PDB file of C-alpha atoms in Angstrom:
ATOM      1  CA  MET B1240      33.472  -9.757  26.130  1.00  0.00           C
ATOM      2  CA  HIS B1241      36.006 -12.083  27.743  1.00  0.00           C
ATOM      3  CA  HIS B1242      36.233 -15.474  26.067  1.00  0.00           C
ATOM      4  CA  ARG B1243      36.423 -19.157  26.886  1.00  0.00           C
ATOM      5  CA  THR B1244      36.906 -22.222  24.719  1.00  0.00           C
ATOM      6  CA  ILE B1245      34.971 -25.300  23.692  1.00  0.00           C
ATOM      7  CA  ALA B1246      37.190 -27.864  21.980  1.00  0.00           C
ATOM      8  CA  GLY B1247      39.534 -25.138  20.855  1.00  0.00           C
ATOM      9  CA  THR B1248      36.715 -22.912  19.578  1.00  0.00           C
ATOM     10  CA  THR B1249      36.693 -19.464  21.158  1.00  0.00           C
ATOM     11  CA  VAL B1250      33.297 -18.268  22.390  1.00  0.00           C
ATOM     12  CA  GLY B1251      32.082 -15.445  24.590  1.00  0.00           C
ATOM     13  CA  ALA B1252      32.261 -16.335  28.279  1.00  0.00           C
ATOM     14  CA  VAL B1253      28.476 -15.961  28.582  1.00  0.00           C
ATOM     15  CA  GLY B1254      26.151 -17.658  26.104  1.00  0.00           C
ATOM     16  CA  LEU B1255      22.448 -17.337  25.312  1.00  0.00           C
ATOM     17  CA  GLY B1256      19.924 -19.964  26.336  1.00  0.00           C
ATOM     18  CA  ALA B1257      17.318 -19.587  23.595  1.00  0.00           C
ATOM     19  CA  MET B1258      14.622 -21.834  25.102  1.00  0.00           C
ATOM     20  CA  PRO B1259      12.413 -19.005  26.514  1.00  0.00           C
ATOM     21  CA  LEU B1260      11.976 -17.680  22.981  1.00  0.00           C
ATOM     22  CA  SER B1261       9.946 -20.729  21.916  1.00  0.00           C
ATOM     23  CA  ILE B1262       8.177 -22.388  24.858  1.00  0.00           C
ATOM     24  CA  GLU B1263       5.190 -21.297  26.933  1.00  0.00           C
ATOM     25  CA  HIS B1264       4.977 -17.542  27.670  1.00  0.00           C
ATOM     26  CA  ARG B1265       7.267 -16.891  24.702  1.00  0.00           C
ATOM     27  CA  PRO B1266       7.537 -13.431  23.156  1.00  0.00           C
ATOM     28  CA  ASP B1267       6.373 -12.609  19.653  1.00  0.00           C
ATOM     29  CA  GLU B1268       8.855 -13.356  16.890  1.00  0.00           C
ATOM     30  CA  ARG B1269       9.927  -9.744  16.471  1.00  0.00           C
ATOM     31  CA  ARG B1270      11.035  -9.489  20.091  1.00  0.00           C
ATOM     32  CA  ALA B1271      12.537 -12.975  20.011  1.00  0.00           C
ATOM     33  CA  ILE B1272      14.755 -12.121  17.056  1.00  0.00           C
ATOM     34  CA  ALA B1273      15.651  -8.792  18.639  1.00  0.00           C
ATOM     35  CA  THR B1274      16.790 -10.736  21.715  1.00  0.00           C
ATOM     36  CA  VAL B1275      19.143 -12.901  19.652  1.00  0.00           C
ATOM     37  CA  HIS B1276      20.476  -9.811  17.887  1.00  0.00           C
ATOM     38  CA  ALA B1277      21.043  -8.066  21.232  1.00  0.00           C
ATOM     39  CA  ALA B1278      23.026 -11.092  22.371  1.00  0.00           C
ATOM     40  CA  LEU B1279      25.230 -10.912  19.277  1.00  0.00           C
ATOM     41  CA  ASP B1280      25.677  -7.170  19.725  1.00  0.00           C
ATOM     42  CA  ALA B1281      26.859  -7.842  23.296  1.00  0.00           C
ATOM     43  CA  GLY B1282      29.522 -10.304  22.150  1.00  0.00           C
ATOM     44  CA  VAL B1283      27.641 -13.551  22.758  1.00  0.00           C
ATOM     45  CA  THR B1284      28.863 -16.208  20.328  1.00  0.00           C
ATOM     46  CA  LEU B1285      27.384 -19.373  21.873  1.00  0.00           C
ATOM     47  CA  ILE B1286      23.658 -19.967  21.377  1.00  0.00           C
ATOM     48  CA  ASP B1287      22.074 -22.972  23.069  1.00  0.00           C
ATOM     49  CA  THR B1288      18.956 -24.486  21.505  1.00  0.00           C
ATOM     50  CA  ALA B1289      17.248 -27.897  21.088  1.00  0.00           C
ATOM     51  CA  ASP B1290      14.742 -29.562  18.801  1.00  0.00           C
ATOM     52  CA  SER B1291      12.387 -29.894  21.791  1.00  0.00           C
ATOM     53  CA  TYR B1292      12.313 -26.169  22.570  1.00  0.00           C
ATOM     54  CA  HIS B1293       8.793 -25.560  21.367  1.00  0.00           C
ATOM     55  CA  TRP B1294       5.303 -25.206  22.808  1.00  0.00           C
ATOM     56  CA  HIS B1295       2.783 -27.091  20.680  1.00  0.00           C
ATOM     57  CA  ALA B1296       3.118 -30.674  19.515  1.00  0.00           C
ATOM     58  CA  ASP B1297       3.217 -29.771  15.820  1.00  0.00           C
ATOM     59  CA  GLU B1298       6.137 -27.319  15.988  1.00  0.00           C
ATOM     60  CA  VAL B1299       9.186 -29.494  16.670  1.00  0.00           C
ATOM     61  CA  GLY B1300      12.323 -27.477  15.985  1.00  0.00           C
ATOM     62  CA  HIS B1301      10.614 -24.092  16.524  1.00  0.00           C
ATOM     63  CA  ASN B1302      13.606 -22.702  18.399  1.00  0.00           C
ATOM     64  CA  GLU B1303      16.184 -24.004  15.923  1.00  0.00           C
ATOM     65  CA  LEU B1304      14.294 -22.391  13.048  1.00  0.00           C
ATOM     66  CA  LEU B1305      13.985 -19.151  15.012  1.00  0.00           C
ATOM     67  CA  VAL B1306      17.712 -19.057  15.772  1.00  0.00           C
ATOM     68  CA  ALA B1307      18.510 -19.741  12.119  1.00  0.00           C
ATOM     69  CA  ARG B1308      16.252 -16.871  10.987  1.00  0.00           C
ATOM     70  CA  ALA B1309      17.754 -14.526  13.564  1.00  0.00           C
ATOM     71  CA  LEU B1310      21.302 -15.315  12.434  1.00  0.00           C
ATOM     72  CA  ALA B1311      20.380 -14.950   8.767  1.00  0.00           C
ATOM     73  CA  GLY B1312      18.798 -11.563   9.439  1.00  0.00           C
ATOM     74  CA  TYR B1313      21.624 -10.153  11.538  1.00  0.00           C
ATOM     75  CA  GLY B1314      23.509  -7.321   9.904  1.00  0.00           C
ATOM     76  CA  GLY B1315      26.924  -8.271  11.276  1.00  0.00           C
ATOM     77  CA  ASP B1316      29.343 -11.160  10.960  1.00  0.00           C
ATOM     78  CA  THR B1317      28.028 -14.440  12.406  1.00  0.00           C
ATOM     79  CA  SER B1318      30.825 -16.710  11.205  1.00  0.00           C
ATOM     80  CA  GLY B1319      32.167 -17.028  14.741  1.00  0.00           C
ATOM     81  CA  VAL B1320      28.845 -18.021  16.307  1.00  0.00           C
ATOM     82  CA  LEU B1321      28.625 -21.567  17.659  1.00  0.00           C
ATOM     83  CA  VAL B1322      25.074 -22.916  17.702  1.00  0.00           C
ATOM     84  CA  ALA B1323      24.743 -25.826  20.112  1.00  0.00           C
ATOM     85  CA  THR B1324      21.602 -27.891  19.772  1.00  0.00           C
ATOM     86  CA  LYS B1325      20.307 -30.996  21.528  1.00  0.00           C
ATOM     87  CA  GLY B1326      18.327 -34.114  20.731  1.00  0.00           C
ATOM     88  CA  GLY B1327      16.699 -36.878  22.720  1.00  0.00           C
ATOM     89  CA  ARG B1328      13.751 -35.130  24.310  1.00  0.00           C
ATOM     90  CA  GLY B1329      10.234 -34.420  23.074  1.00  0.00           C
ATOM     91  CA  ARG B1330       7.205 -32.316  23.940  1.00  0.00           C
ATOM     92  CA  PRO B1331       3.782 -33.830  23.222  1.00  0.00           C
ATOM     93  CA  GLY B1332       2.130 -30.426  23.657  1.00  0.00           C
ATOM     94  CA  ASP B1333       0.563 -31.044  27.061  1.00  0.00           C
ATOM     95  CA  GLY B1334       3.415 -29.592  29.097  1.00  0.00           C
ATOM     96  CA  ARG B1335       5.305 -32.894  29.510  1.00  0.00           C
ATOM     97  CA  TRP B1336       8.896 -33.570  28.480  1.00  0.00           C
ATOM     98  CA  THR B1337       9.608 -37.052  27.137  1.00  0.00           C
ATOM     99  CA  VAL B1338      12.938 -38.827  26.648  1.00  0.00           C
ATOM    100  CA  THR B1339      13.973 -40.943  23.645  1.00  0.00           C
ATOM    101  CA  GLY B1340      17.612 -41.987  23.457  1.00  0.00           C
ATOM    102  CA  THR B1341      17.595 -44.758  20.870  1.00  0.00           C
ATOM    103  CA  PRO B1342      20.369 -44.513  18.262  1.00  0.00           C
ATOM    104  CA  GLU B1343      17.807 -44.462  15.464  1.00  0.00           C
ATOM    105  CA  HIS B1344      15.977 -41.496  16.977  1.00  0.00           C
ATOM    106  CA  LEU B1345      19.176 -39.553  17.663  1.00  0.00           C
ATOM    107  CA  ARG B1346      20.443 -40.036  14.119  1.00  0.00           C
ATOM    108  CA  ARG B1347      17.168 -38.836  12.619  1.00  0.00           C
ATOM    109  CA  ALA B1348      16.935 -35.958  15.091  1.00  0.00           C
ATOM    110  CA  ALA B1349      20.463 -34.725  14.348  1.00  0.00           C
ATOM    111  CA  GLU B1350      19.891 -34.825  10.597  1.00  0.00           C
ATOM    112  CA  ALA B1351      16.635 -32.886  11.007  1.00  0.00           C
ATOM    113  CA  SER B1352      18.310 -30.333  13.287  1.00  0.00           C
ATOM    114  CA  ALA B1353      21.092 -29.733  10.772  1.00  0.00           C
ATOM    115  CA  LYS B1354      18.504 -29.107   8.068  1.00  0.00           C
ATOM    116  CA  ARG B1355      16.561 -26.648  10.238  1.00  0.00           C
ATOM    117  CA  LEU B1356      19.729 -24.794  11.204  1.00  0.00           C
ATOM    118  CA  GLY B1357      20.799 -24.676   7.570  1.00  0.00           C
ATOM    119  CA  VAL B1358      24.234 -26.205   8.160  1.00  0.00           C
ATOM    120  CA  ASP B1359      26.160 -29.075   6.648  1.00  0.00           C
ATOM    121  CA  ALA B1360      27.396 -30.114  10.097  1.00  0.00           C
ATOM    122  CA  ILE B1361      26.146 -29.110  13.546  1.00  0.00           C
ATOM    123  CA  GLY B1362      28.836 -27.286  15.504  1.00  0.00           C
ATOM    124  CA  LEU B1363      27.925 -28.901  18.835  1.00  0.00           C
ATOM    125  CA  TYR B1364      25.283 -31.606  19.255  1.00  0.00           C
ATOM    126  CA  GLN B1365      24.295 -32.600  22.775  1.00  0.00           C
ATOM    127  CA  LEU B1366      22.430 -35.650  24.035  1.00  0.00           C
ATOM    128  CA  HIS B1367      19.673 -33.923  25.981  1.00  0.00           C
ATOM    129  CA  LYS B1368      19.078 -36.498  28.719  1.00  0.00           C
ATOM    130  CA  PRO B1369      19.894 -40.160  29.364  1.00  0.00           C
ATOM    131  CA  ASP B1370      17.025 -42.475  28.470  1.00  0.00           C
ATOM    132  CA  PRO B1371      16.524 -45.032  31.264  1.00  0.00           C
ATOM    133  CA  ALA B1372      15.108 -47.468  28.714  1.00  0.00           C
ATOM    134  CA  VAL B1373      18.234 -47.414  26.523  1.00  0.00           C
ATOM    135  CA  PRO B1374      21.735 -48.469  27.577  1.00  0.00           C
ATOM    136  CA  TRP B1375      23.849 -45.323  27.945  1.00  0.00           C
ATOM    137  CA  ALA B1376      26.604 -46.758  25.754  1.00  0.00           C
ATOM    138  CA  GLU B1377      24.117 -47.197  22.891  1.00  0.00           C
ATOM    139  CA  SER B1378      22.927 -43.577  23.050  1.00  0.00           C
ATOM    140  CA  VAL B1379      26.486 -42.273  23.252  1.00  0.00           C
ATOM    141  CA  GLY B1380      27.452 -44.645  20.455  1.00  0.00           C
ATOM    142  CA  ALA B1381      24.983 -42.803  18.234  1.00  0.00           C
ATOM    143  CA  LEU B1382      26.927 -39.596  18.876  1.00  0.00           C
ATOM    144  CA  ARG B1383      30.086 -41.446  17.846  1.00  0.00           C
ATOM    145  CA  GLU B1384      28.408 -42.456  14.573  1.00  0.00           C
ATOM    146  CA  LEU B1385      27.233 -38.874  13.969  1.00  0.00           C
ATOM    147  CA  LEU B1386      30.776 -37.623  14.492  1.00  0.00           C
ATOM    148  CA  ASP B1387      32.203 -40.229  12.140  1.00  0.00           C
ATOM    149  CA  ALA B1388      29.572 -39.417   9.504  1.00  0.00           C
ATOM    150  CA  GLY B1389      30.345 -35.693   9.692  1.00  0.00           C
ATOM    151  CA  THR B1390      26.781 -34.822  10.695  1.00  0.00           C
ATOM    152  CA  ILE B1391      28.123 -33.123  13.834  1.00  0.00           C
ATOM    153  CA  ARG B1392      31.524 -31.573  14.549  1.00  0.00           C
ATOM    154  CA  ALA B1393      31.532 -32.058  18.321  1.00  0.00           C
ATOM    155  CA  ALA B1394      29.412 -33.847  20.920  1.00  0.00           C
ATOM    156  CA  GLY B1395      28.107 -32.971  24.349  1.00  0.00           C
ATOM    157  CA  ILE B1396      26.002 -34.635  27.018  1.00  0.00           C
ATOM    158  CA  SER B1397      23.451 -33.155  29.391  1.00  0.00           C
ATOM    159  CA  ASN B1398      21.799 -34.047  32.699  1.00  0.00           C
ATOM    160  CA  VAL B1399      24.417 -36.676  33.479  1.00  0.00           C
ATOM    161  CA  THR B1400      26.255 -38.283  36.379  1.00  0.00           C
ATOM    162  CA  THR B1401      30.021 -38.469  36.760  1.00  0.00           C
ATOM    163  CA  ALA B1402      29.924 -42.155  35.793  1.00  0.00           C
ATOM    164  CA  GLN B1403      28.074 -41.273  32.595  1.00  0.00           C
ATOM    165  CA  ILE B1404      30.627 -38.563  31.814  1.00  0.00           C
ATOM    166  CA  ARG B1405      33.490 -41.034  32.199  1.00  0.00           C
ATOM    167  CA  GLN B1406      31.776 -43.640  30.023  1.00  0.00           C
ATOM    168  CA  ALA B1407      30.953 -41.093  27.325  1.00  0.00           C
ATOM    169  CA  HIS B1408      34.531 -39.822  27.406  1.00  0.00           C
ATOM    170  CA  ALA B1409      35.816 -43.365  26.912  1.00  0.00           C
ATOM    171  CA  ILE B1410      33.546 -43.833  23.882  1.00  0.00           C
ATOM    172  CA  LEU B1411      33.892 -40.412  22.269  1.00  0.00           C
ATOM    173  CA  GLY B1412      37.417 -39.382  23.211  1.00  0.00           C
ATOM    174  CA  ALA B1413      38.245 -35.927  21.897  1.00  0.00           C
ATOM    175  CA  GLY B1414      34.812 -35.813  20.254  1.00  0.00           C
ATOM    176  CA  LEU B1415      33.231 -35.145  23.663  1.00  0.00           C
ATOM    177  CA  VAL B1416      33.658 -31.445  24.412  1.00  0.00           C
ATOM    178  CA  SER B1417      30.914 -30.380  26.838  1.00  0.00           C
ATOM    179  CA  VAL B1418      28.666 -31.249  29.747  1.00  0.00           C
ATOM    180  CA  GLN B1419      25.427 -29.355  30.358  1.00  0.00           C
ATOM    181  CA  ASN B1420      23.827 -29.842  33.775  1.00  0.00           C
ATOM    182  CA  GLN B1421      21.680 -27.685  36.002  1.00  0.00           C
ATOM    183  CA  TYR B1422      23.926 -25.579  38.209  1.00  0.00           C
ATOM    184  CA  SER B1423      23.226 -22.263  39.890  1.00  0.00           C
ATOM    185  CA  PRO B1424      23.468 -20.397  43.198  1.00  0.00           C
ATOM    186  CA  ALA B1425      20.457 -22.386  44.401  1.00  0.00           C
ATOM    187  CA  VAL B1426      21.194 -25.769  42.792  1.00  0.00           C
ATOM    188  CA  ARG B1427      24.740 -27.074  43.269  1.00  0.00           C
ATOM    189  CA  ASP B1428      24.203 -30.827  43.027  1.00  0.00           C
ATOM    190  CA  SER B1429      26.431 -30.993  39.949  1.00  0.00           C
ATOM    191  CA  GLU B1430      29.583 -29.852  41.729  1.00  0.00           C
ATOM    192  CA  PRO B1431      31.190 -33.293  41.138  1.00  0.00           C
ATOM    193  CA  GLN B1432      30.334 -33.116  37.427  1.00  0.00           C
ATOM    194  CA  LEU B1433      31.835 -29.633  37.256  1.00  0.00           C
ATOM    195  CA  ARG B1434      35.064 -30.815  38.864  1.00  0.00           C
ATOM    196  CA  LEU B1435      35.291 -33.796  36.512  1.00  0.00           C
ATOM    197  CA  SER B1436      34.572 -31.667  33.448  1.00  0.00           C
ATOM    198  CA  THR B1437      37.363 -29.310  34.464  1.00  0.00           C
ATOM    199  CA  GLU B1438      39.715 -32.264  34.968  1.00  0.00           C
ATOM    200  CA  LEU B1439      38.898 -33.715  31.547  1.00  0.00           C
ATOM    201  CA  GLY B1440      39.097 -30.401  29.708  1.00  0.00           C
ATOM    202  CA  LEU B1441      35.375 -30.308  28.914  1.00  0.00           C
ATOM    203  CA  ALA B1442      33.331 -27.135  28.824  1.00  0.00           C
ATOM    204  CA  PHE B1443      30.658 -27.055  31.539  1.00  0.00           C
ATOM    205  CA  LEU B1444      27.487 -25.243  30.440  1.00  0.00           C
ATOM    206  CA  PRO B1445      25.191 -24.620  33.420  1.00  0.00           C
ATOM    207  CA  TRP B1446      21.537 -24.571  32.454  1.00  0.00           C
ATOM    208  CA  SER B1447      19.119 -22.454  34.472  1.00  0.00           C
ATOM    209  CA  PRO B1448      22.226 -20.680  35.846  1.00  0.00           C
ATOM    210  CA  LEU B1449      20.215 -17.972  37.606  1.00  0.00           C
ATOM    211  CA  GLY B1450      18.290 -20.375  39.859  1.00  0.00           C
ATOM    212  CA  GLY B1451      17.435 -18.671  43.126  1.00  0.00           C
ATOM    213  CA  ILE B1452      18.068 -15.242  41.605  1.00  0.00           C
ATOM    214  CA  SER B1453      15.594 -15.163  38.708  1.00  0.00           C
ATOM    215  CA  ARG B1454      12.553 -17.220  37.827  1.00  0.00           C
ATOM    216  CA  SER B1455      13.173 -19.985  35.333  1.00  0.00           C
ATOM    217  CA  SER B1456      11.039 -19.973  32.207  1.00  0.00           C
ATOM    218  CA  LEU B1457      10.133 -23.540  33.155  1.00  0.00           C
ATOM    219  CA  ASP B1458       8.522 -22.213  36.326  1.00  0.00           C
ATOM    220  CA  GLY B1459       6.230 -19.793  34.559  1.00  0.00           C
ATOM    221  CA  PRO B1460       5.516 -16.250  35.741  1.00  0.00           C
ATOM    222  CA  SER B1461       4.757 -17.386  39.289  1.00  0.00           C
ATOM    223  CA  GLY B1462       7.988 -19.290  39.802  1.00  0.00           C
ATOM    224  CA  PRO B1463      10.055 -18.587  42.916  1.00  0.00           C
ATOM    225  CA  ALA B1464      12.961 -16.168  43.118  1.00  0.00           C
ATOM    226  CA  SER B1465      14.894 -15.244  46.231  1.00  0.00           C
ATOM    227  CA  VAL B1466      15.422 -11.651  47.379  1.00  0.00           C
ATOM    228  CA  GLY B1467      17.733 -10.083  49.924  1.00  0.00           C
ATOM    229  CA  THR B1468      20.472 -12.708  49.570  1.00  0.00           C
ATOM    230  CA  ALA B1469      24.219 -12.150  49.597  1.00  0.00           C
ATOM    231  CA  PHE B1470      24.019 -12.029  45.797  1.00  0.00           C
ATOM    232  CA  HIS B1471      21.614  -9.105  46.023  1.00  0.00           C
ATOM    233  CA  ARG B1472      23.724  -7.314  48.615  1.00  0.00           C
ATOM    234  CA  VAL B1473      26.932  -7.650  46.597  1.00  0.00           C
ATOM    235  CA  ALA B1474      25.030  -6.467  43.518  1.00  0.00           C
ATOM    236  CA  ALA B1475      23.804  -3.364  45.350  1.00  0.00           C
ATOM    237  CA  GLU B1476      27.358  -2.577  46.467  1.00  0.00           C
ATOM    238  CA  ARG B1477      28.681  -3.005  42.937  1.00  0.00           C
ATOM    239  CA  GLY B1478      25.807  -1.137  41.291  1.00  0.00           C
ATOM    240  CA  VAL B1479      24.969  -4.062  39.024  1.00  0.00           C
ATOM    241  CA  SER B1480      22.145  -6.595  38.814  1.00  0.00           C
ATOM    242  CA  PRO B1481      21.988  -9.723  41.012  1.00  0.00           C
ATOM    243  CA  GLN B1482      21.905 -11.709  37.778  1.00  0.00           C
ATOM    244  CA  GLN B1483      25.340 -10.356  36.833  1.00  0.00           C
ATOM    245  CA  ILE B1484      26.711 -11.304  40.243  1.00  0.00           C
ATOM    246  CA  ALA B1485      25.309 -14.842  39.902  1.00  0.00           C
ATOM    247  CA  LEU B1486      26.883 -15.299  36.475  1.00  0.00           C
ATOM    248  CA  ALA B1487      30.209 -13.826  37.593  1.00  0.00           C
ATOM    249  CA  TRP B1488      30.151 -16.232  40.549  1.00  0.00           C
ATOM    250  CA  LEU B1489      29.625 -19.132  38.151  1.00  0.00           C
ATOM    251  CA  LEU B1490      32.479 -17.985  35.922  1.00  0.00           C
ATOM    252  CA  ALA B1491      34.736 -17.886  38.977  1.00  0.00           C
ATOM    253  CA  ARG B1492      33.937 -21.515  39.839  1.00  0.00           C
ATOM    254  CA  SER B1493      36.074 -22.919  37.019  1.00  0.00           C
ATOM    255  CA  PRO B1494      37.604 -21.848  33.712  1.00  0.00           C
ATOM    256  CA  ALA B1495      35.465 -24.615  32.174  1.00  0.00           C
ATOM    257  CA  VAL B1496      32.204 -22.809  32.985  1.00  0.00           C
ATOM    258  CA  ILE B1497      30.263 -21.055  30.215  1.00  0.00           C
ATOM    259  CA  PRO B1498      26.812 -20.178  31.560  1.00  0.00           C
ATOM    260  CA  VAL B1499      23.901 -20.009  29.116  1.00  0.00           C
ATOM    261  CA  PRO B1500      21.261 -17.823  30.786  1.00  0.00           C
ATOM    262  CA  GLY B1501      17.875 -17.768  29.151  1.00  0.00           C
ATOM    263  CA  ALA B1502      16.369 -14.508  27.959  1.00  0.00           C
ATOM    264  CA  SER B1503      13.194 -13.361  26.289  1.00  0.00           C
ATOM    265  CA  ARG B1504      14.006  -9.632  26.132  1.00  0.00           C
ATOM    266  CA  PRO B1505      16.968  -7.811  24.584  1.00  0.00           C
ATOM    267  CA  ALA B1506      17.675  -5.968  27.836  1.00  0.00           C
ATOM    268  CA  SER B1507      17.937  -9.233  29.774  1.00  0.00           C
ATOM    269  CA  ILE B1508      20.669 -10.792  27.662  1.00  0.00           C
ATOM    270  CA  ALA B1509      22.510  -7.471  27.359  1.00  0.00           C
ATOM    271  CA  ASP B1510      22.628  -7.322  31.160  1.00  0.00           C
ATOM    272  CA  SER B1511      23.715 -10.958  31.491  1.00  0.00           C
ATOM    273  CA  ALA B1512      26.484 -10.515  28.922  1.00  0.00           C
ATOM    274  CA  ARG B1513      28.082  -7.791  31.020  1.00  0.00           C
ATOM    275  CA  ALA B1514      28.835 -10.397  33.693  1.00  0.00           C
ATOM    276  CA  ALA B1515      31.709 -11.615  31.519  1.00  0.00           C
ATOM    277  CA  GLU B1516      33.591  -8.408  32.352  1.00  0.00           C
ATOM    278  CA  LEU B1517      32.882  -8.569  36.096  1.00  0.00           C
ATOM    279  CA  SER B1518      35.552  -9.956  38.422  1.00  0.00           C
ATOM    280  CA  LEU B1519      34.586 -10.775  41.992  1.00  0.00           C
ATOM    281  CA  ASN B1520      37.212 -10.435  44.707  1.00  0.00           C
ATOM    282  CA  GLU B1521      38.011 -13.108  47.294  1.00  0.00           C
ATOM    283  CA  ALA B1522      35.941 -11.443  50.005  1.00  0.00           C
ATOM    284  CA  GLU B1523      32.901 -11.312  47.749  1.00  0.00           C
ATOM    285  CA  LEU B1524      33.332 -14.923  46.672  1.00  0.00           C
ATOM    286  CA  THR B1525      33.543 -15.997  50.312  1.00  0.00           C
ATOM    287  CA  ARG B1526      30.301 -14.180  51.086  1.00  0.00           C
ATOM    288  CA  LEU B1527      28.581 -15.891  48.170  1.00  0.00           C
ATOM    289  CA  GLU B1528      29.965 -19.376  48.816  1.00  0.00           C
ATOM    290  CA  HIS B1529      27.233 -20.469  51.227  1.00  0.00           C
ATOM    291  CA  ALA B1530      24.410 -18.259  49.988  1.00  0.00           C
ATOM    292  CA  LEU B1531      21.363 -20.118  48.663  1.00  0.00           C
ATOM    293  CA  PRO B1532      22.679 -23.639  49.361  1.00  0.00           C
ATOM    294  CA  SER B1533      21.117 -26.473  47.379  1.00  0.00           C
TER     295      SER B1533
END
């Protein structure tokens, strides 16, 4: 697999979004672990998780524990795998997602995540979403404290504006290494955040990167997916999946982009990983530029 970097750490150009392995409609644990192993077999070395990736209220950290078990049970070398987790959101068990960005909560959450992942320091810890009830500088300041304490090695922010990126960069300096916003063929609202991340040397990790091409696990089995788009036509011409074309398109947007497509089956992540080897030509990129506008 081709590679990209996060704060000098080399990772596969396509990561794994592990959320579908733990929320509603999740697979059984055997298939979930097989999915993580298939990702590793395909050269994926970035796994994206969060303490809030769970279904029921009493299973906080389900996905982190699952990822840790999958890595421990893998037969190959996992020393180069970067596990990125997030804190600041919750799931009461009724389908809602809550937000808590107080420094006290983030400190406790990071320490609990490190314990579940079985690490002395989290490789990449991301603030999951700004809390409107907490000044942004206070939430980001908690990341600064976690960096200084050695609880985390690098920090990221998610679901943010350009102003929030600039403020976090001023507070964290080189400790800020990534931005994770929704970005896909169908949802391109974060184009300014992508440009700024590229300018600042931050990795940009699109979540739900297959929007418009595949159903998101957040949508459930009846979620919408487009058919017959330029992405599908280019895929048919290339003899690959539309998902690979979407991910290759994202990779062509900027060298900062490292998409983290979700998967709940080994075949899905194996297919997505192959996008890292797919180069689209200028004519194809032009055809895709205005397909599925946001």
